[in-house]
Short mmCIF file of C-alpha atoms and ligand atoms in Angstrom, two decimals:
data_model
loop_
_atom_site.label_atom_id
_atom_site.label_comp_id
_atom_site.label_asym_id
_atom_site.label_seq_id
_atom_site.Cartn_x
_atom_site.Cartn_y
_atom_site.Cartn_z
CA MET Y 1 19.84 -0.60 21.83
CA ASP Y 2 19.56 -0.95 25.62
CA ALA Y 3 16.39 -2.38 27.15
CA ALA Y 4 15.27 0.87 28.81
CA ARG Y 5 15.59 2.78 25.55
CA THR Y 6 13.70 0.06 23.67
CA GLN Y 7 10.89 0.23 26.19
CA ARG Y 8 10.69 4.04 26.08
CA ASN Y 9 10.58 3.88 22.29
CA ALA Y 10 7.72 1.37 22.38
CA GLN Y 11 5.76 3.52 24.85
CA LYS Y 12 6.16 6.65 22.73
CA LEU Y 13 5.04 4.75 19.67
CA GLU Y 14 1.95 3.34 21.37
CA LYS Y 15 0.98 6.84 22.51
CA ILE Y 16 1.20 8.19 18.96
CA GLN Y 17 -0.77 5.22 17.62
CA ARG Y 18 -3.59 5.82 20.13
CA ILE Y 19 -3.72 9.47 19.07
CA GLY Y 20 -3.85 8.34 15.44
CA TYR Y 21 -6.83 6.09 16.06
CA SER Y 22 -8.69 8.75 18.01
CA ARG Y 23 -7.98 11.36 15.31
CA LEU Y 24 -9.68 9.13 12.76
CA GLY Y 25 -12.51 8.28 15.13
CA LEU Y 26 -11.52 4.59 15.25
CA THR Y 27 -11.28 2.29 18.25
CA PRO Y 28 -7.69 1.08 18.77
CA PRO Y 29 -7.46 -2.66 18.00
CA ASP Y 30 -6.22 -5.29 20.46
CA TYR Y 31 -3.66 -7.68 18.97
CA SER Y 32 -2.61 -9.40 22.16
CA PRO Y 33 -2.40 -13.19 21.46
CA ASP Y 34 -5.47 -13.98 23.61
CA ALA Y 35 -7.61 -11.34 21.94
CA VAL Y 36 -6.53 -12.53 18.47
CA ARG Y 37 -7.34 -16.17 19.30
CA GLU Y 38 -10.73 -15.22 20.67
CA ARG Y 39 -11.53 -13.07 17.64
CA ASP Y 40 -10.44 -15.72 15.14
CA ALA Y 41 -12.56 -18.36 16.86
CA GLY Y 42 -15.53 -15.96 16.92
CA ALA Y 43 -15.16 -15.17 13.22
CA THR Y 44 -14.96 -18.86 12.30
CA ALA Y 45 -18.10 -19.59 14.29
CA ALA Y 46 -19.95 -16.62 12.82
CA VAL Y 47 -19.66 -17.78 9.20
CA ARG Y 48 -20.58 -21.44 9.87
CA PRO Y 49 -23.93 -22.71 8.58
CA GLY Y 50 -26.46 -21.67 11.21
CA GLY Y 51 -24.00 -19.09 12.60
CA GLU Y 52 -24.45 -15.38 13.29
CA LEU Y 53 -23.86 -14.25 9.71
CA GLU Y 54 -26.43 -16.62 8.24
CA THR Y 55 -29.01 -15.69 10.89
CA TYR Y 56 -28.43 -11.98 10.26
CA VAL Y 57 -28.68 -12.32 6.47
CA TYR Y 58 -31.81 -14.50 6.63
CA GLU Y 59 -33.53 -12.04 8.97
CA THR Y 60 -32.63 -9.09 6.77
CA TYR Y 61 -33.86 -10.86 3.62
CA SER Y 62 -37.13 -11.93 5.28
CA ARG Y 63 -37.78 -8.39 6.50
CA LYS Y 64 -37.38 -7.14 2.94
CA GLY Y 65 -39.65 -9.90 1.64
CA ILE Y 66 -36.83 -11.68 -0.25
CA ASP Y 67 -36.56 -15.48 -0.22
CA PRO Y 68 -33.60 -16.24 2.14
CA ALA Y 69 -32.52 -19.02 -0.22
CA ALA Y 70 -31.32 -16.24 -2.55
CA ALA Y 71 -28.54 -15.51 -0.01
CA GLN Y 72 -26.99 -18.97 -0.39
CA PRO Y 73 -24.47 -18.15 -3.19
CA MET Y 74 -23.26 -15.09 -1.27
CA LEU Y 75 -22.86 -17.08 1.97
CA THR Y 76 -20.97 -19.79 0.11
CA ASP Y 77 -18.62 -17.13 -1.31
CA VAL Y 78 -17.97 -15.57 2.10
CA ARG Y 79 -17.20 -18.97 3.65
CA ALA Y 80 -14.79 -19.79 0.82
CA ALA Y 81 -13.11 -16.37 1.23
CA VAL Y 82 -12.66 -16.87 4.98
CA ALA Y 83 -11.32 -20.40 4.46
CA GLN Y 84 -8.86 -19.09 1.86
CA LEU Y 85 -7.52 -16.41 4.21
CA ASP Y 86 -7.25 -18.91 7.07
CA ARG Y 87 -5.26 -21.25 4.86
CA MET Y 88 -2.89 -18.46 3.92
CA HIS Y 89 -2.36 -17.33 7.52
CA GLN Y 90 -1.72 -20.84 8.82
CA ASN Y 91 1.89 -21.68 9.56
CA LEU Y 92 3.02 -18.08 9.42
CA PRO Y 93 5.78 -17.39 11.92
CA ARG Y 94 4.96 -14.98 14.75
CA PRO Y 95 7.16 -11.87 14.86
CA GLU Y 96 9.56 -11.74 17.80
CA ARG Y 97 8.50 -8.32 18.94
CA GLY Y 98 4.84 -7.87 19.70
CA SER Y 99 3.15 -4.52 19.54
CA PRO Y 100 -0.32 -4.46 21.11
CA LEU Y 101 -1.82 -2.14 18.48
CA SER Y 102 -0.30 -3.73 15.37
CA HIS Y 103 -1.36 -6.86 13.52
CA PRO Y 104 1.41 -9.49 13.80
CA GLN Y 105 1.07 -10.19 10.07
CA HIS Y 106 1.74 -6.51 9.25
CA LEU Y 107 4.84 -6.45 11.45
CA LEU Y 108 6.03 -9.59 9.72
CA ILE Y 109 5.69 -8.01 6.28
CA LEU Y 110 7.46 -4.82 7.43
CA ASN Y 111 10.30 -6.66 9.11
CA ARG Y 112 10.77 -8.82 6.04
CA GLN Y 113 11.36 -5.66 3.97
CA ARG Y 114 13.89 -4.44 6.50
CA GLU Y 115 15.75 -7.77 6.26
CA ARG Y 116 15.79 -7.54 2.47
CA LEU Y 117 17.28 -4.05 2.65
CA GLN Y 118 19.78 -4.96 5.39
CA ARG Y 119 21.09 -7.71 3.11
CA LEU Y 120 22.43 -4.95 0.83
CA ILE Y 121 25.40 -4.82 3.22
CA GLY Y 122 26.40 -8.11 1.57
CA THR Y 123 26.90 -6.36 -1.76
CA GLY Y 124 29.97 -4.69 -0.28
CA LEU Y 125 29.08 -1.41 -1.99
CA PRO Y 126 30.31 1.37 0.32
CA GLU Y 127 27.07 3.44 0.27
CA PHE Y 128 24.98 0.40 1.31
CA VAL Y 129 27.48 -0.89 3.87
CA GLU Y 130 27.78 2.51 5.50
CA ASN Y 131 24.05 3.35 5.64
CA PHE Y 132 22.73 -0.03 6.65
CA SER Y 133 25.42 -0.72 9.24
CA TYR Y 134 24.55 2.59 10.87
CA LEU Y 135 20.78 2.04 10.65
CA GLU Y 136 20.71 -1.64 11.62
CA HIS Y 137 19.37 -1.17 15.17
CA ARG Y 138 17.93 2.30 14.81
CA VAL Y 139 14.79 1.84 12.72
CA THR Y 140 11.46 0.64 14.10
CA LEU Y 141 8.92 -0.42 11.48
CA ASP Y 142 5.34 -0.37 12.66
CA THR Y 143 1.85 0.88 11.88
CA LEU Y 144 0.05 4.19 12.39
CA PRO Y 145 -3.45 4.98 11.15
CA THR Y 146 -3.26 8.10 9.00
CA GLY Y 147 -5.88 7.58 6.29
CA GLU Y 148 -3.08 7.69 3.70
CA LEU Y 149 -1.54 4.95 1.62
CA ASN Y 150 1.88 6.66 1.81
CA GLY Y 151 4.20 5.63 4.65
CA ARG Y 152 5.83 8.08 7.06
CA ALA Y 153 9.37 8.30 8.35
CA LEU Y 154 9.49 10.09 11.68
CA LEU Y 155 11.94 11.08 14.37
CA PRO Y 156 10.33 9.98 17.67
CA PRO Y 157 9.70 12.83 20.13
CA GLY Y 158 12.65 13.76 22.31
CA GLU Y 159 15.32 12.01 20.24
CA ASN Y 160 18.89 13.24 20.50
CA PRO Y 161 19.73 14.16 16.88
CA ALA Y 162 23.33 12.99 17.43
CA ASP Y 163 22.21 9.44 18.27
CA PRO Y 164 18.68 9.10 16.92
CA LEU Y 165 16.18 6.31 16.50
CA TYR Y 166 13.75 6.41 13.60
CA TRP Y 167 10.23 5.22 12.95
CA ILE Y 168 8.87 4.05 9.63
CA LEU Y 169 5.11 3.82 9.96
CA LEU Y 170 2.46 2.60 7.53
CA ASP Y 171 -1.30 2.81 7.82
CA PRO Y 172 -2.51 -0.67 8.83
CA THR Y 173 -4.93 -0.52 5.92
CA PHE Y 174 -1.95 -0.41 3.53
CA PHE Y 175 -1.47 -4.19 3.82
CA ASP Y 176 -5.05 -5.20 3.01
CA PHE Y 177 -5.22 -2.51 0.36
CA ILE Y 178 -2.12 -3.75 -1.47
CA TYR Y 179 -3.18 -7.39 -0.98
CA PHE Y 180 -6.53 -6.71 -2.66
CA LEU Y 181 -5.10 -4.35 -5.27
CA SER Y 182 -2.42 -6.85 -6.37
CA ASN Y 183 -5.05 -9.60 -6.60
CA VAL Y 184 -7.39 -7.34 -8.59
CA TYR Y 185 -4.69 -6.34 -11.12
CA ALA Y 186 -3.33 -9.88 -11.36
CA SER Y 187 -6.90 -11.17 -11.98
CA ALA Y 188 -7.29 -8.79 -14.90
CA ILE Y 189 -3.91 -9.55 -16.52
CA ASP Y 190 -3.17 -12.46 -18.81
CA PHE Y 191 0.33 -12.78 -17.38
CA LYS Y 192 1.37 -15.60 -19.69
CA ALA Y 193 0.74 -13.29 -22.65
CA LEU Y 194 2.40 -10.42 -20.77
CA GLY Y 195 5.82 -12.12 -20.76
CA TRP Y 196 6.16 -12.71 -24.46
CA LEU Y 197 4.34 -9.52 -25.53
CA ALA Y 198 6.70 -7.43 -23.38
CA ARG Y 199 9.67 -9.20 -24.97
CA ARG Y 200 8.33 -8.56 -28.48
CA PHE Y 201 7.74 -4.90 -27.61
CA ALA Y 202 11.26 -4.73 -26.15
CA VAL Y 203 12.84 -5.67 -29.47
CA GLY Y 204 10.86 -3.06 -31.38
CA ASP Y 205 7.61 -4.77 -32.41
CA GLU Y 206 5.23 -1.78 -32.55
CA SER Y 207 2.18 -3.93 -33.36
CA VAL Y 208 2.02 -5.20 -29.76
CA ARG Y 209 -0.68 -3.60 -27.58
CA THR Y 210 -0.83 -3.62 -23.79
CA THR Y 211 -4.57 -4.28 -24.13
CA ASP Y 212 -3.65 -7.70 -25.61
CA CYS Y 213 -2.81 -8.84 -22.07
CA ILE Y 214 -5.97 -7.52 -20.39
CA ARG Y 215 -8.61 -10.14 -19.62
CA PHE Y 216 -11.75 -8.22 -20.53
CA GLY Y 217 -15.24 -9.32 -19.60
CA ASP Y 218 -14.53 -10.46 -16.05
CA GLU Y 219 -16.64 -8.38 -13.66
CA ARG Y 220 -15.05 -9.85 -10.57
CA PRO Y 221 -11.95 -7.59 -10.35
CA LEU Y 222 -14.17 -4.53 -10.87
CA ARG Y 223 -16.45 -5.38 -7.96
CA ASP Y 224 -13.46 -6.05 -5.72
CA LEU Y 225 -11.80 -2.79 -6.69
CA SER Y 226 -15.00 -0.84 -6.14
CA ASP Y 227 -15.38 -2.30 -2.62
CA LEU Y 228 -11.72 -1.63 -1.89
CA LEU Y 229 -11.84 2.07 -2.84
CA GLN Y 230 -15.14 2.73 -1.14
CA MET Y 231 -14.09 1.06 2.12
CA PHE Y 232 -10.79 2.95 2.29
CA VAL Y 233 -11.98 6.40 1.17
CA VAL Y 234 -15.42 6.47 2.83
CA HIS Y 235 -14.80 4.38 5.96
CA GLY Y 236 -11.00 4.54 6.36
CA THR Y 237 -10.77 0.77 6.78
CA GLY Y 238 -9.57 -2.18 4.76
CA PRO Y 239 -11.79 -4.28 2.52
CA VAL Y 240 -13.72 -7.30 3.72
CA ALA Y 241 -13.19 -10.52 1.77
CA LEU Y 242 -16.60 -11.36 0.34
CA ARG Y 243 -15.36 -13.78 -2.34
CA PRO Y 244 -12.27 -15.98 -2.63
CA PHE Y 245 -9.65 -15.03 -5.21
CA GLU Y 246 -8.62 -17.44 -7.96
CA GLU Y 247 -5.50 -19.10 -6.59
CA ARG Y 248 -3.82 -19.34 -10.00
CA ILE Y 249 -3.08 -15.59 -9.74
CA PHE Y 250 -1.38 -15.77 -6.34
CA SER Y 251 2.26 -16.16 -7.31
CA PHE Y 252 2.09 -13.21 -9.72
CA ALA Y 253 0.08 -11.09 -7.26
CA GLU Y 254 2.44 -12.01 -4.42
CA ALA Y 255 5.46 -10.92 -6.46
CA LEU Y 256 3.76 -7.57 -7.15
CA ARG Y 257 2.83 -6.88 -3.52
CA ASN Y 258 6.26 -7.91 -2.25
CA GLN Y 259 7.81 -5.40 -4.64
CA ALA Y 260 5.30 -2.71 -3.66
CA ALA Y 261 5.93 -3.16 0.08
CA LEU Y 262 9.69 -3.12 -0.53
CA PHE Y 263 9.46 0.09 -2.55
CA VAL Y 264 7.30 1.88 0.06
CA VAL Y 265 9.62 0.91 2.93
CA ALA Y 266 12.71 1.76 0.83
CA HIS Y 267 11.20 5.19 0.05
CA GLU Y 268 11.03 5.87 3.81
CA TYR Y 269 14.59 4.67 4.28
CA GLY Y 270 15.34 7.12 1.47
CA HIS Y 271 14.12 10.01 3.66
CA ILE Y 272 16.32 8.86 6.53
CA ILE Y 273 19.39 8.34 4.34
CA ARG Y 274 18.93 11.69 2.59
CA GLY Y 275 18.78 13.41 5.99
CA ASP Y 276 15.27 14.78 5.37
CA LEU Y 277 14.33 14.25 9.02
CA LYS Y 278 17.19 16.40 10.26
CA ALA Y 279 16.82 19.18 7.71
CA GLN Y 280 14.75 22.22 8.52
CA GLN Y 281 11.40 22.08 6.84
CA SER Y 282 11.97 25.27 4.87
CA GLN Y 283 15.20 24.08 3.27
CA GLN Y 284 13.53 22.16 0.50
CA ALA Y 285 10.04 22.00 -0.93
CA PRO Y 286 8.45 18.92 0.65
CA TRP Y 287 7.47 17.47 -2.70
CA LEU Y 288 11.10 17.75 -3.90
CA ALA Y 289 12.15 15.74 -0.87
CA GLU Y 290 9.48 13.22 -1.88
CA LEU Y 291 10.83 12.85 -5.40
CA GLY Y 292 14.34 12.54 -3.94
CA ALA Y 293 13.17 9.80 -1.55
CA ASP Y 294 11.52 8.03 -4.48
CA ILE Y 295 14.83 7.97 -6.36
CA VAL Y 296 16.83 6.69 -3.37
CA GLY Y 297 14.01 4.24 -2.57
CA TRP Y 298 14.00 3.01 -6.13
CA ARG Y 299 17.80 2.50 -6.17
CA LEU Y 300 17.53 0.45 -2.99
CA THR Y 301 14.58 -1.55 -4.35
CA ASN Y 302 16.37 -2.18 -7.61
CA ALA Y 303 19.54 -3.31 -5.81
CA VAL Y 304 17.52 -5.76 -3.67
CA LEU Y 305 15.61 -7.13 -6.68
CA ASN Y 306 18.86 -7.46 -8.59
CA MET Y 307 20.40 -9.38 -5.69
CA GLU Y 308 17.31 -11.63 -5.58
CA GLY Y 309 17.50 -12.33 -9.32
CA THR Y 310 14.34 -10.50 -10.47
CA SER Y 311 14.66 -9.69 -14.17
CA PRO Y 312 14.99 -5.95 -14.94
CA GLU Y 313 11.89 -5.75 -17.13
CA THR Y 314 9.56 -6.71 -14.26
CA ARG Y 315 11.23 -4.65 -11.52
CA LEU Y 316 8.96 -1.60 -11.96
CA GLY Y 317 5.79 -3.69 -11.49
CA GLY Y 318 5.40 -3.20 -7.72
CA ALA Y 319 6.07 0.54 -7.78
CA ALA Y 320 3.66 0.92 -10.73
CA LEU Y 321 0.98 -0.97 -8.78
CA PHE Y 322 1.50 1.29 -5.74
CA PHE Y 323 1.29 4.48 -7.81
CA MET Y 324 -1.87 3.26 -9.56
CA GLY Y 325 -3.37 2.57 -6.11
CA LEU Y 326 -2.55 6.15 -5.09
CA ALA Y 327 -4.01 7.50 -8.35
CA LEU Y 328 -7.24 5.54 -7.81
CA LEU Y 329 -7.52 6.96 -4.29
CA GLU Y 330 -6.88 10.50 -5.55
CA MET Y 331 -9.63 10.11 -8.19
CA THR Y 332 -12.10 8.53 -5.76
CA ARG Y 333 -11.51 11.25 -3.15
CA HIS Y 334 -11.88 13.98 -5.74
CA GLU Y 335 -15.18 12.64 -7.15
CA LEU Y 336 -16.70 11.99 -3.73
CA ALA Y 337 -15.62 15.40 -2.40
CA THR Y 338 -16.64 17.54 -5.38
CA GLY Y 339 -19.11 15.54 -7.48
CA GLU Y 340 -16.97 16.41 -10.50
CA PRO Y 341 -15.81 13.66 -12.91
CA TRP Y 342 -12.06 13.09 -12.58
CA ASN Y 343 -9.65 10.73 -14.35
CA LEU Y 344 -5.98 9.97 -14.99
CA GLY Y 345 -5.90 12.76 -17.62
CA ASN Y 346 -6.90 15.30 -14.95
CA LEU Y 347 -4.20 13.95 -12.63
CA GLU Y 348 -1.67 14.25 -15.44
CA ALA Y 349 -2.69 17.88 -16.03
CA ALA Y 350 -2.44 18.62 -12.30
CA ALA Y 351 1.02 17.02 -12.29
CA LEU Y 352 2.16 19.27 -15.15
CA SER Y 353 0.91 22.45 -13.47
CA GLY Y 354 3.19 21.75 -10.47
CA PRO Y 355 2.48 21.19 -6.80
CA LYS Y 356 -0.15 23.02 -4.77
CA PRO Y 357 1.00 24.36 -1.37
CA SER Y 358 -1.34 21.90 0.36
CA ASP Y 359 0.21 18.83 -1.28
CA SER Y 360 2.31 16.68 1.02
CA HIS Y 361 3.34 14.37 -1.79
CA PRO Y 362 3.58 15.07 -5.52
CA THR Y 363 0.80 13.39 -7.49
CA ALA Y 364 1.11 9.68 -8.08
CA LEU Y 365 1.66 10.29 -11.78
CA THR Y 366 4.55 12.73 -11.27
CA ARG Y 367 6.22 10.17 -9.05
CA ARG Y 368 5.58 7.35 -11.52
CA ALA Y 369 6.98 9.38 -14.44
CA ARG Y 370 10.16 10.30 -12.51
CA LEU Y 371 10.77 6.68 -11.62
CA THR Y 372 10.38 5.45 -15.18
CA HIS Y 373 12.81 8.16 -16.29
CA GLU Y 374 15.30 7.07 -13.62
CA PHE Y 375 14.95 3.45 -14.77
CA GLU Y 376 15.50 4.37 -18.41
CA SER Y 377 18.69 6.26 -17.64
CA HIS Y 378 20.27 3.22 -15.96
CA PHE Y 379 19.20 0.28 -18.12
CA PRO Y 380 19.81 -0.73 -21.74
CA PRO Y 381 17.07 0.37 -24.18
CA ASP Y 382 15.51 -3.09 -24.62
CA GLN Y 383 15.10 -3.59 -20.86
CA ALA Y 384 13.75 -0.05 -20.53
CA ARG Y 385 11.20 -0.73 -23.27
CA ALA Y 386 10.10 -3.98 -21.63
CA ALA Y 387 9.68 -2.17 -18.29
CA GLU Y 388 7.77 0.61 -20.07
CA PHE Y 389 5.38 -2.02 -21.44
CA ILE Y 390 4.46 -3.25 -17.97
CA VAL Y 391 4.02 0.27 -16.63
CA GLY Y 392 1.88 1.09 -19.69
CA LEU Y 393 -0.24 -1.98 -19.01
CA PHE Y 394 -0.89 -0.83 -15.43
CA ILE Y 395 -1.93 2.62 -16.68
CA ASP Y 396 -4.24 1.14 -19.34
CA LEU Y 397 -5.80 -1.19 -16.81
CA THR Y 398 -6.35 1.67 -14.38
CA ASN Y 399 -8.10 3.64 -17.13
CA GLN Y 400 -10.26 0.64 -18.02
CA PHE Y 401 -11.23 0.15 -14.38
CA TRP Y 402 -11.95 3.82 -13.87
CA ILE Y 403 -14.16 4.22 -16.97
CA ARG Y 404 -16.49 1.71 -15.29
CA LEU Y 405 -16.06 2.72 -11.64
CA GLY Y 406 -15.78 6.52 -11.82
CA PRO Y 407 -19.50 7.16 -12.51
CA ASN Y 408 -20.49 5.11 -9.43
CA PHE Y 409 -18.62 7.49 -7.14
CA LEU Y 410 -20.43 10.48 -8.69
CA VAL Y 411 -23.72 8.76 -7.85
CA LEU Y 412 -22.50 8.16 -4.30
CA HIS Y 413 -21.61 11.86 -4.04
CA GLN Y 414 -25.17 12.75 -5.07
CA LYS Y 415 -26.42 10.43 -2.36
CA GLY Y 416 -24.37 12.38 0.16
CA GLN Y 417 -21.33 10.13 0.64
CA ARG Y 418 -18.11 12.05 1.31
CA PRO Y 419 -14.49 10.96 1.80
CA LYS Y 420 -13.30 10.41 5.33
CA PRO Y 421 -10.78 13.11 6.20
CA VAL Y 422 -7.14 12.11 6.03
CA TRP Y 423 -5.34 12.64 9.31
CA LYS Y 424 -3.25 15.71 8.52
CA GLY Y 425 -1.69 16.11 11.99
CA TYR Y 426 1.76 14.99 10.98
CA ILE Y 427 2.04 16.21 7.45
CA GLY Y 428 5.24 18.20 7.30
CA VAL Y 429 6.75 16.15 10.07
CA GLU Y 430 8.01 13.67 7.55
CA GLN Y 431 10.22 16.34 6.04
CA GLY Y 432 11.95 17.49 9.18
CA GLN Y 433 9.84 18.69 12.10
CA ASN Y 434 10.27 16.80 15.27
CA VAL Y 435 7.12 15.11 16.52
CA SER Y 436 5.97 17.25 19.39
CA GLU Y 437 5.29 15.64 22.75
CA THR Y 438 1.76 17.00 22.44
CA PRO Y 439 1.02 16.05 18.86
CA GLU Y 440 -2.49 17.48 19.12
CA GLU Y 441 -0.83 20.87 18.72
CA ALA Y 442 1.47 19.87 15.92
CA ASN Y 443 0.12 20.55 12.47
ZN1 ZN N 501 7.88 10.35 1.50
#
């Protein structure tokens, strides 16, 4: 791509991002290196003993007549959480291309998924070679605040359809959301038991229960999940780390979130490869295009995981985690908006009754069911059963979490809390409309 075109593309993208932030009533962030350094230094100073945070907490406690010493365990937790995040961010390479409104870490994660997919050219399979050779310099991966966990594939405004560029954009909150969600699920799973229980289930042992790999009794994942959902649905932002995670879960959690990010990016590549951005919107029901993109996205994900040596029975883990995240958001939004109890059973019933005209994506459970079906039709029965076990575990865990968390959101509804609106401005665009130069008018 020539330099002038690259620059025009970046300008268009920044314009759309600014509109996105203003639509959601958020101030656009500044990720220039100086601003990031200054902010990091400020945050480190704020959590130090005697720093801003401690002063604030002590003052608040004193005002309420509580002994400030009671805040000590909480302050210790916050400091440990900040130190843990700092340790993880140290030594990370900086992405080559900066984007003033996007977190360098997010761009790094996105570009890593693109590299994984581009490596499919090495398989020599004609469909991969053809698609990824063509797309190699055409796709920009970046962030756009939308209030949705789903990504978007877009044709930038004013693109020549004969020689187009594409954007794949994810809400910046996606990264923190999936980071927390994978840690929460990994904290609640006895993953040593998971391996051998899944294998026993795979060979036909019906006495094995998914609940045998759930670590009951630990309140920690529940509190984290509650914070996560409330921050995203009510405030539209990512969670704040108030406590460090147990580091023994990190390799399992990391594997899950890497798979989830790959699947979400591959789904968006699926839209591009299927030609959904060129098709007229009326040609196909949007939610059919979504299911189609899921299938293509899954085939790409599976091919990458196969190339990387991930065993078949664990390959559905990341997609299952992502769909459970979507289901939790759907349930939280529903309860906060209506005050009516809602659960996975209700989502299942809604999935069976078909899409509503207002739905941009099919429900998380429809998508999850289609993917499992696709997996089962391509893998031997024992591998399919093992994969089914892991997906079943994620569903059981989600139910267990929700039995405890759901009632809290009904109380919050009574207290007047409502979900932040999702930015609907571009829904429909994903399936074919061109982004208008004046996106305020596009709907
Ligand atoms: Zn889609």
